[in-house]
Coordinates of C-alpha atoms in Angstrom, one line a residue:
X281 CA 2.3 47.9 20.9
X282 CA 1.5 44.2 19.7
X283 CA 1.2 43.6 16.5
X284 CA -2.7 43.8 16.8
X285 CA -2.5 47.1 17.8
X286 CA 0.3 48.4 15.5
X287 CA -1.9 47.1 12.6
X288 CA -5.0 48.8 13.5
X289 CA -3.1 52.1 13.9
X290 CA -1.4 51.6 10.5
X291 CA -4.7 51.1 9.1
X292 CA -6.2 54.2 10.6
X293 CA -3.2 56.4 9.8
X294 CA -3.2 55.4 6.1
X295 CA -7.2 55.8 5.9
X296 CA -6.9 59.3 7.6
X297 CA -3.8 60.7 6.1
X298 CA -3.8 63.0 2.8
X299 CA -3.4 60.7 -0.2
X300 CA -1.6 63.7 -2.1
X301 CA 1.0 64.1 0.1
X302 CA 4.3 61.7 -0.2
X303 CA 4.9 59.1 2.6
X304 CA 7.9 59.3 4.8
X305 CA 10.3 56.6 4.7
X306 CA 9.2 55.4 8.2
X307 CA 5.5 55.4 6.7
X308 CA 6.5 53.6 3.8
X309 CA 7.9 50.8 5.7
X310 CA 5.0 50.7 7.6
X311 CA 2.9 50.3 4.6
X312 CA 4.6 47.7 3.0
X313 CA 4.6 46.1 6.5
X314 CA 0.8 46.0 6.8
X315 CA 0.4 45.1 2.9
X316 CA 2.9 42.0 3.5
X317 CA 1.0 41.0 6.9
X318 CA -2.2 41.6 4.7
X319 CA -1.1 39.2 2.0
X320 CA -0.1 36.6 4.8
X321 CA -3.4 36.7 6.5
X322 CA -5.2 36.0 3.1
X323 CA -3.0 33.3 2.2
X324 CA -3.6 31.7 5.9
X325 CA -7.2 32.1 5.1
X326 CA -7.0 30.5 1.7
X327 CA -4.5 27.7 2.9
X328 CA -1.8 28.7 0.5
X329 CA 1.4 27.1 0.4
X330 CA 3.4 29.9 0.5
X331 CA 1.8 31.2 3.8
X332 CA 4.6 30.4 5.9
X333 CA 7.5 32.0 3.6
X334 CA 5.2 35.0 3.7
X335 CA 4.9 35.2 7.6
X336 CA 8.5 34.9 7.7
X337 CA 9.0 38.3 5.5
X338 CA 6.5 39.7 8.0
X339 CA 8.7 38.8 10.9
X340 CA 11.7 40.3 9.0
X341 CA 10.2 43.6 9.2
X342 CA 8.9 43.2 12.7
X343 CA 11.6 40.9 14.3
X344 CA 9.8 41.7 17.9
X345 CA 6.5 40.8 17.1
X346 CA 5.3 38.0 19.1
X347 CA 2.0 37.6 17.4
X348 CA 3.9 36.8 14.2
X349 CA 5.9 34.3 15.6
X350 CA 2.8 32.6 17.4
X351 CA 1.5 32.7 13.9
X352 CA 4.4 30.6 12.4
X353 CA 4.5 28.7 15.3
X354 CA 0.9 27.7 14.8
X355 CA 1.4 27.1 11.0
X356 CA 4.4 24.9 11.6
X357 CA 2.2 23.2 14.2
X358 CA -0.6 22.8 11.6
X359 CA 1.7 21.1 9.2
X360 CA 3.3 18.8 11.5
X361 CA 6.4 20.1 11.5
X362 CA 7.3 21.1 15.1
X363 CA 11.0 21.3 14.6
X364 CA 10.1 24.7 12.1
X365 CA 8.6 26.3 15.1
X366 CA 11.6 26.0 17.3
X367 CA 13.1 29.2 16.3
X368 CA 10.0 31.3 17.1
X369 CA 8.7 29.5 20.5
X370 CA 10.2 32.6 22.3
X371 CA 6.7 34.7 21.2
X372 CA 5.4 33.3 24.7
X373 CA 7.7 35.2 26.9
X374 CA 5.5 38.5 25.2
X375 CA 2.5 36.9 25.5
X376 CA 1.6 36.1 29.4
X377 CA -1.4 37.2 29.4
X378 CA -3.0 35.6 26.1
X379 CA -4.7 32.6 26.4
X380 CA -4.7 31.9 23.0
X381 CA -1.0 32.0 22.9
X382 CA -0.7 29.7 25.6
X383 CA -2.8 27.4 23.8
X384 CA -0.6 27.2 20.7
X385 CA 2.4 26.9 23.2
X386 CA 0.7 23.8 24.7
X387 CA 0.1 22.5 21.4
X388 CA 3.6 22.7 20.7
X389 CA 4.9 21.3 23.7
X390 CA 2.3 18.3 23.1
X391 CA 3.8 17.6 19.8
X392 CA 7.4 18.0 21.2
X393 CA 6.3 15.3 23.6
X394 CA 6.7 17.2 26.8
X395 CA 3.5 16.5 27.9
X396 CA 3.9 18.0 31.5
X397 CA 4.8 21.4 29.8
X398 CA 1.9 21.0 27.4
X399 CA -0.8 20.6 30.3
X400 CA 0.7 23.3 32.4
X401 CA 0.1 25.7 29.2
X402 CA -3.3 24.5 28.4
X403 CA -4.2 25.1 32.4
X404 CA -2.9 28.5 32.1
X405 CA -4.6 29.2 29.0
X406 CA -8.0 28.3 30.9
X407 CA -6.9 30.4 33.6
X408 CA -7.0 33.5 31.6
X409 CA -10.0 32.3 29.7
X410 CA -12.2 30.1 31.9
X411 CA -15.3 30.1 29.7
X412 CA -13.1 29.3 26.1
X413 CA -14.8 25.8 25.1
X414 CA -12.4 25.2 22.4
X415 CA -9.2 25.4 24.8
X416 CA -11.0 23.7 27.2
X417 CA -11.9 20.7 24.8
X418 CA -8.4 20.6 23.5
X419 CA -7.0 20.3 27.2
X420 CA -9.4 17.5 27.7
X421 CA -8.3 15.9 24.9
X422 CA -4.7 16.0 25.9
X423 CA -5.4 14.7 29.5
X424 CA -7.1 11.9 28.1
X425 CA -4.2 10.6 26.4
X426 CA -2.2 10.1 29.7
X427 CA -4.7 11.2 32.4
X428 CA -8.1 9.6 31.7
X429 CA -9.6 9.7 35.1
X430 CA -8.9 13.3 35.2
X431 CA -10.5 13.7 32.0
X432 CA -13.5 12.0 33.0
X433 CA -13.8 14.2 35.9
X434 CA -13.8 17.2 34.0
X435 CA -16.0 15.8 31.1
X436 CA -18.5 14.5 34.1
X437 CA -18.4 18.1 35.7
X438 CA -19.2 19.5 32.3
X439 CA -21.9 17.3 31.7
X440 CA -23.5 18.2 35.2
X441 CA -23.2 21.9 34.2
X442 CA -24.6 21.6 31.0
X443 CA -27.1 18.6 30.5
X444 CA -27.9 19.3 27.3
X445 CA -24.3 18.2 26.1
X446 CA -24.0 15.0 28.4
X447 CA -24.9 12.4 25.8
X448 CA -22.0 14.0 23.6
X449 CA -19.6 14.1 26.7
X450 CA -20.4 10.5 27.6
X451 CA -19.6 9.5 24.3
X452 CA -16.3 11.2 24.3
X453 CA -15.7 9.7 27.5
X454 CA -16.4 6.1 25.8
X455 CA -14.0 6.9 23.2
X456 CA -11.2 7.9 25.5
X457 CA -11.5 4.3 27.5
X458 CA -11.9 2.6 24.0
X459 CA -8.3 4.4 23.0
X460 CA -6.7 3.1 26.5
X461 CA -8.4 -0.5 25.8
X462 CA -10.6 -0.2 28.9
X463 CA -13.6 -1.6 27.1
X464 CA -15.9 -2.1 30.0
X465 CA -15.5 1.3 31.1
X466 CA -16.1 2.3 27.3
X467 CA -19.0 0.5 27.2
X468 CA -20.5 2.0 30.6
X469 CA -20.3 5.3 29.1
X470 CA -21.6 4.5 26.0
X471 CA -24.7 3.0 27.4
X472 CA -25.2 5.9 29.4
X473 CA -24.9 8.1 26.3
X474 CA -27.8 6.0 24.6
X475 CA -30.1 6.1 27.6
X476 CA -30.1 10.0 27.4
X477 CA -30.3 10.2 23.6
X478 CA -31.4 6.8 22.2
X479 CA -31.6 8.5 18.4
X480 CA -27.6 9.9 18.4
X481 CA -25.7 6.9 16.4
X482 CA -22.4 7.9 18.0
X483 CA -22.6 5.8 21.3
X484 CA -23.8 3.0 19.2
X485 CA -20.9 3.6 16.7
X486 CA -18.7 3.5 19.7
X487 CA -20.1 0.3 20.9
X488 CA -19.5 -1.4 17.8
X489 CA -15.9 -0.6 17.9
X490 CA -15.8 -2.0 21.3
X491 CA -16.9 -5.2 20.1
X492 CA -14.7 -5.2 16.9
X493 CA -11.7 -4.8 18.8
X494 CA -12.5 -7.5 21.4
X495 CA -13.3 -9.7 18.4
X496 CA -17.2 -9.9 19.0
X497 CA -18.0 -9.5 15.7
X498 CA -21.7 -10.8 15.9
X499 CA -22.3 -8.2 18.7
X500 CA -20.5 -5.6 16.3
X501 CA -23.0 -6.6 13.6
X502 CA -26.0 -6.2 16.1
X503 CA -25.0 -2.4 16.4
X504 CA -24.5 -1.5 13.2
X505 CA -27.9 -3.6 12.1
X506 CA -29.4 -1.1 14.6
X507 CA -27.8 1.9 13.0
X508 CA -29.3 0.9 9.9
X509 CA -32.8 0.5 11.0
X510 CA -32.4 4.2 12.4
X511 CA -31.3 5.1 8.7
X512 CA -27.7 5.5 9.8
X513 CA -25.2 3.9 7.3
X514 CA -21.9 4.9 5.9
X515 CA -19.5 3.2 3.8
X516 CA -17.4 2.2 6.7
X517 CA -20.5 0.6 8.9
X518 CA -21.6 -1.0 5.7
X519 CA -18.3 -2.7 4.9
X520 CA -18.0 -3.5 8.4
X521 CA -21.5 -5.7 8.3
X522 CA -20.3 -7.1 4.8
X523 CA -16.8 -8.3 6.6
X524 CA -18.8 -10.3 9.2
X525 CA -20.7 -12.0 6.8
X526 CA -17.0 -12.7 4.6
X527 CA -16.1 -14.4 7.9
X528 CA -18.9 -16.4 8.3
X529 CA -19.0 -17.4 4.3
X530 CA -22.3 -15.8 3.6
X531 CA -20.5 -14.1 0.2
X532 CA -24.2 -13.1 -1.0
X533 CA -24.8 -11.0 1.8
X534 CA -21.4 -9.9 2.0
X535 CA -21.5 -8.7 -1.6
X536 CA -24.9 -7.2 -0.5
X537 CA -23.5 -4.7 1.9
X538 CA -20.4 -4.2 0.1
X539 CA -22.1 -3.1 -3.2
X540 CA -23.8 -0.6 -0.8
X541 CA -20.7 0.8 0.6
X542 CA -19.6 1.4 -3.0
X543 CA -22.8 3.0 -3.9
X544 CA -22.2 5.5 -1.2
X545 CA -18.7 5.9 -2.0
X546 CA -17.4 4.5 -5.7
X547 CA -13.7 4.4 -4.5
X548 CA -14.3 2.9 -1.0
X549 CA -11.1 0.7 -0.3
X550 CA -12.3 -2.3 1.5
X551 CA -15.6 -2.6 -0.5
X552 CA -13.6 -2.7 -3.7
X553 CA -11.1 -5.2 -2.5
X554 CA -13.5 -7.6 -1.2
X555 CA -15.8 -7.3 -4.4
X556 CA -12.9 -8.0 -6.3
X557 CA -12.1 -11.4 -4.0
X558 CA -15.8 -12.3 -4.5
X559 CA -15.6 -11.6 -8.5
X560 CA -12.5 -13.8 -8.6
X561 CA -14.3 -16.9 -6.8
X562 CA -17.2 -16.1 -9.4
X563 CA -14.2 -16.1 -12.2
X564 CA -15.6 -12.9 -13.4
X565 CA -12.1 -11.1 -13.9
X566 CA -13.3 -8.3 -15.9
X567 CA -15.4 -7.0 -13.1
X568 CA -12.7 -8.0 -10.4
X569 CA -10.1 -5.6 -12.6
X570 CA -12.8 -3.0 -12.7
X571 CA -13.2 -3.1 -9.0
X572 CA -9.7 -3.0 -8.0
X573 CA -9.0 -0.2 -10.7
X574 CA -12.1 2.0 -8.7
X575 CA -10.3 1.7 -5.4
X576 CA -8.8 4.9 -4.0
X577 CA -5.4 3.5 -3.4
X578 CA -5.3 1.4 -7.0
X579 CA -2.4 4.1 -8.0
X580 CA -0.4 3.9 -4.8
X581 CA -0.8 0.3 -4.1
X582 CA 1.5 -1.8 -5.9
X583 CA 0.2 -5.1 -5.0
X584 CA -3.5 -4.4 -6.1
X585 CA -1.7 -3.6 -9.6
X586 CA -0.1 -7.0 -9.4
X587 CA -3.3 -8.6 -8.9
X588 CA -5.0 -6.6 -11.8
X589 CA -1.9 -7.9 -14.0
X590 CA -2.9 -11.6 -12.8
X591 CA -6.6 -11.0 -13.6
X592 CA -5.6 -9.8 -17.1
X593 CA -3.2 -12.7 -17.8
X594 CA -6.4 -15.2 -16.6
X595 CA -8.2 -13.5 -19.5
X596 CA -5.6 -14.0 -21.5
X597 CA -4.8 -10.6 -22.2
X598 CA -0.7 -11.1 -22.3
X599 CA 0.0 -7.4 -23.9
X600 CA -2.1 -5.6 -21.1
X601 CA -0.8 -7.8 -18.3
X602 CA 2.7 -6.9 -19.4
X603 CA 1.6 -3.3 -19.6
X604 CA 0.1 -3.1 -16.3
X605 CA 3.3 -4.7 -14.8
X606 CA 5.8 -2.3 -16.8
X607 CA 3.5 0.5 -15.3
X608 CA 3.8 -0.8 -11.9
X609 CA 7.4 -1.2 -11.9
X610 CA 8.2 2.4 -13.4
X611 CA 5.9 3.6 -10.5
X612 CA 7.6 1.3 -7.6
X613 CA 10.9 0.2 -8.9
X614 CA 11.9 -0.8 -5.5
X615 CA 8.9 -3.0 -4.7
X616 CA 10.1 -6.5 -4.9
X617 CA 7.5 -8.5 -5.8
X618 CA 6.8 -5.8 -8.8
X619 CA 10.4 -6.6 -10.0
X620 CA 10.0 -9.9 -9.7
X621 CA 7.0 -10.6 -11.7
X622 CA 7.9 -8.1 -14.0
X623 CA 10.9 -9.7 -14.5
X624 CA 9.4 -13.2 -15.2
X625 CA 6.8 -11.6 -17.7
X626 CA 9.8 -10.2 -19.6
X627 CA 11.3 -13.4 -19.6
X628 CA 8.3 -15.2 -21.0
X629 CA 8.0 -12.8 -23.6
X630 CA 11.7 -13.4 -24.6
X631 CA 13.0 -9.9 -23.7
X632 CA 15.6 -11.6 -22.0
X633 CA 18.0 -8.8 -21.7
X634 CA 15.5 -6.3 -20.1
X635 CA 14.1 -9.2 -17.8
X636 CA 18.1 -9.2 -16.6
X637 CA 18.2 -5.8 -16.1
X638 CA 14.9 -5.9 -13.9
X639 CA 16.2 -8.8 -11.7
X640 CA 19.7 -7.8 -11.0
X641 CA 18.7 -4.6 -9.0
X642 CA 16.4 -7.1 -7.1
X643 CA 19.0 -9.8 -6.3
X644 CA 21.2 -6.9 -5.1
X645 CA 18.5 -6.1 -2.6
X646 CA 17.9 -9.9 -2.0
X647 CA 20.7 -11.8 -2.3
X648 CA 19.6 -14.4 -0.4
X649 CA 16.7 -15.1 -2.2
X650 CA 17.0 -18.1 -4.4
X651 CA 13.9 -17.7 -6.6
X652 CA 15.4 -14.4 -7.5
X653 CA 18.7 -15.3 -8.2
X654 CA 17.4 -18.6 -10.4
X655 CA 15.1 -16.1 -12.3
X656 CA 17.9 -14.1 -13.2
X657 CA 19.8 -17.2 -14.3
X658 CA 17.0 -18.2 -16.6
X659 CA 17.4 -14.5 -18.2
X660 CA 21.0 -14.8 -18.6
X661 CA 20.7 -18.1 -20.0
X662 CA 18.4 -16.7 -22.4
X663 CA 20.7 -14.3 -23.6
X664 CA 23.5 -17.4 -23.9
X665 CA 25.6 -15.5 -21.0
X666 CA 26.3 -19.0 -20.2
X667 CA 29.4 -18.3 -17.9
X668 CA 27.3 -15.9 -15.8
X669 CA 24.4 -18.2 -15.6
X670 CA 26.6 -20.9 -14.5
X671 CA 28.3 -18.6 -11.6
X672 CA 24.4 -18.0 -10.4
X673 CA 23.6 -21.8 -10.3
X674 CA 26.9 -22.6 -8.7
X675 CA 26.0 -20.0 -6.0
X676 CA 22.8 -21.7 -5.4
X677 CA 24.2 -25.3 -5.5
X678 CA 26.4 -24.5 -3.0
X679 CA 23.9 -23.1 -0.6
X680 CA 21.8 -25.9 -1.5
X681 CA 22.8 -29.0 -3.2
X682 CA 19.3 -30.4 -3.3
X683 CA 18.0 -27.1 -5.5
X684 CA 16.2 -29.2 -8.0
X685 CA 15.3 -26.7 -10.2
X686 CA 18.8 -25.0 -10.4
X687 CA 20.1 -28.6 -11.3
X688 CA 17.7 -29.1 -14.0
X689 CA 18.4 -25.5 -15.7
X690 CA 22.0 -26.6 -15.4
X691 CA 21.6 -29.7 -17.3
X692 CA 19.4 -28.2 -19.8
X693 CA 21.5 -25.6 -20.8
X694 CA 24.3 -28.0 -21.2
X695 CA 22.5 -30.3 -23.3
X696 CA 21.3 -27.4 -25.6
X697 CA 24.7 -26.7 -26.2
X698 CA 25.6 -30.2 -26.6
X699 CA 28.6 -29.5 -24.1
X700 CA 29.6 -31.4 -21.2
X701 CA 26.9 -34.1 -21.4
X702 CA 28.1 -36.3 -18.9
X703 CA 27.8 -33.3 -16.1
X704 CA 24.6 -32.5 -17.9
X705 CA 23.4 -36.5 -17.2
X706 CA 24.6 -35.8 -13.6
X707 CA 22.9 -33.1 -12.7
X708 CA 19.3 -34.2 -14.2
X709 CA 19.9 -37.6 -12.6
X710 CA 20.2 -35.5 -9.4
X711 CA 17.1 -33.4 -10.2
X712 CA 14.8 -36.4 -11.1
X713 CA 15.8 -38.1 -7.8
X714 CA 14.4 -35.2 -6.0
X715 CA 11.6 -34.8 -8.2
X716 CA 11.0 -37.8 -10.0
X717 CA 7.6 -37.0 -11.3
X718 CA 8.3 -33.6 -12.8
X719 CA 7.6 -33.6 -16.2
X720 CA 9.8 -30.7 -17.0
X721 CA 12.7 -32.5 -15.7
X722 CA 11.9 -35.6 -17.9
X723 CA 12.0 -33.4 -20.8
X724 CA 15.5 -32.2 -20.2
X725 CA 16.6 -36.1 -19.2
X726 CA 14.9 -37.1 -22.9
X727 CA 17.1 -34.0 -24.4
X728 CA 20.2 -35.1 -22.8
X729 CA 19.8 -38.5 -24.0
X730 CA 19.1 -37.2 -27.2
X731 CA 22.2 -35.2 -27.5
X732 CA 24.1 -38.2 -26.0
X733 CA 22.4 -40.6 -29.1
X734 CA 20.8 -42.6 -26.6
X735 CA 17.7 -42.0 -28.8
X736 CA 15.6 -45.1 -27.6
X737 CA 16.1 -44.3 -24.0
X738 CA 14.9 -40.4 -25.0
X739 CA 11.9 -42.0 -26.8
X740 CA 11.0 -43.8 -23.7
X741 CA 11.0 -40.7 -21.4
X742 CA 9.0 -38.8 -24.1
X743 CA 6.4 -41.6 -24.1
X744 CA 6.0 -41.2 -20.5
X745 CA 5.1 -37.4 -20.6
X746 CA 1.3 -36.6 -21.2
X747 CA -0.2 -35.7 -24.6
X748 CA -1.7 -32.7 -23.3
X749 CA 1.1 -31.5 -21.4
X750 CA 3.1 -31.7 -24.9
X751 CA 0.4 -29.9 -26.6
X752 CA 0.6 -27.1 -24.0
X753 CA 4.3 -26.9 -24.2
X754 CA 5.8 -26.4 -27.8
X755 CA 9.2 -26.7 -26.7
X756 CA 8.7 -29.9 -25.4
X757 CA 6.5 -30.9 -28.2
X758 CA 9.9 -29.8 -30.6
X759 CA 12.1 -32.1 -28.6
X760 CA 9.6 -35.0 -29.0
X761 CA 9.6 -34.2 -33.1
X762 CA 13.2 -34.1 -33.0
X763 CA 13.9 -37.4 -31.0
X764 CA 11.1 -39.4 -33.2
X765 CA 12.8 -37.8 -36.5
X766 CA 16.2 -39.4 -35.2
X767 CA 14.5 -42.5 -35.0
X768 CA 13.0 -42.3 -38.5
X769 CA 9.7 -42.5 -37.1
X770 CA 8.4 -39.6 -39.4
X771 CA 4.7 -40.2 -38.4
X772 CA 5.3 -39.2 -35.1
X773 CA 7.9 -36.6 -35.5
X774 CA 5.1 -35.0 -37.7
X775 CA 2.4 -35.2 -35.6
X776 CA 4.6 -33.3 -32.7
X777 CA 5.8 -30.9 -35.0
X778 CA 2.2 -29.9 -35.7
X779 CA 1.3 -30.0 -32.2
X780 CA 4.6 -27.7 -31.4
X781 CA 3.4 -25.6 -34.3
X782 CA -0.1 -25.4 -33.4
X783 CA -0.5 -22.2 -31.5
X784 CA 2.3 -20.2 -33.7
X785 CA 0.7 -17.8 -36.6
X786 CA 4.2 -17.3 -38.4
X787 CA 5.3 -19.6 -41.0
X788 CA 9.0 -20.5 -39.6
X789 CA 7.9 -23.3 -37.6
X790 CA 6.2 -25.0 -40.7
X791 CA 9.3 -24.2 -42.7
X792 CA 11.5 -26.1 -40.1
X793 CA 9.1 -29.0 -40.5
X794 CA 9.6 -29.3 -44.2
X795 CA 13.3 -30.1 -43.5
X796 CA 12.5 -33.3 -42.3
X797 CA 9.3 -34.1 -43.9

């Protein structure tokens, strides 16, 4: 008996039996098998994740059932796990006259990339059930991947036999040739489909896809505009139209179509992405943030979270920016850019220890990345781990003796400590030779001169740094104030102390100033 017939017999036996009589052991086993199969069938219908395990339980009770094995193979293939199907593929040996079984077997061979066997299985299935349109279309789909001319002939024969289906069949041929990058043939069949049914949007969509793939964007736009006139728009077509206007830098029209795409699908990925970029150009960073956060891939795309962090910084929402980076790093600890920018943000927050903890694994992954190594050295310097910092800087300078940023950090760290000042002077001289107009390097040079008690030279350097830059950099303003204080120029010293303290709400800066003035 097949499993189908067996189950029918069990149902009739249970329905017709006297309920008062105790069931024999065999009947109990049959009833249990029926109940388990029924549970598996309901699980299949409901898409229950446990349906595969439930079918396996049924097979344990009926190990020779080709039907249950066939269902297990079908479920494994539906889950895109053909390896799970291997143990049950012998079901075909007992299902020689079942067209559905041959179709399942053909799908298995297709997923296993055994294309000749797959096509033979489908041909056997159609031989057994030549009027089964579903199996026919599955067969043609397989043919279209490897034998498009043969698939075309079958579809053309079907179109001749069923003229009412011809527009759809011609459209399918066009799609097939688009897949094979035979674009003239694709357009030929899309044109045939449109000639038979001009109200069908699918062949026009096919033409638009061909034009997109061949970089004929204005022809693509024409097709999409015709679809719009027909009342056919989707988030995808609206986004495609908008993208063409982005290419020609017509941002108002691009924005118009992206907004329409977003109206139809609020989390549309391309619409939200480009709307965020347009909002950035308009310096509307709040709206740019909202667009990115609306995007369907925001929680799975670390680059977009980094972009939101960037916009938050533009809005001077430093805490929000840091929190966004923290969340992104927690979710994607192995994403290199996330780790790098989070490490920098922690450094700027003066959380040097945590910055180093974030940057070290990144450096281990990217040992040849000089920027990561330099930033890690900064984090070590912030923790006053000078030996470890110098080790990193020496690695950088061995690779590239002209690494100006590494030379500057080495000089600055030594000057802050008041150690090996001649060595510090050599490093900063080399850095300035490479970048003579770098004001940060000039500040380091001034500080080295200050520590060497060459105060006039230090003041000359400071005087060459623009006031607005000193105002924006409290540390550089501090240096200037100390230099002028050492020169007994209390007026300038007080001016730069005040400048350094301007953006600090705490009183410690002003208390320090009172020591001098």
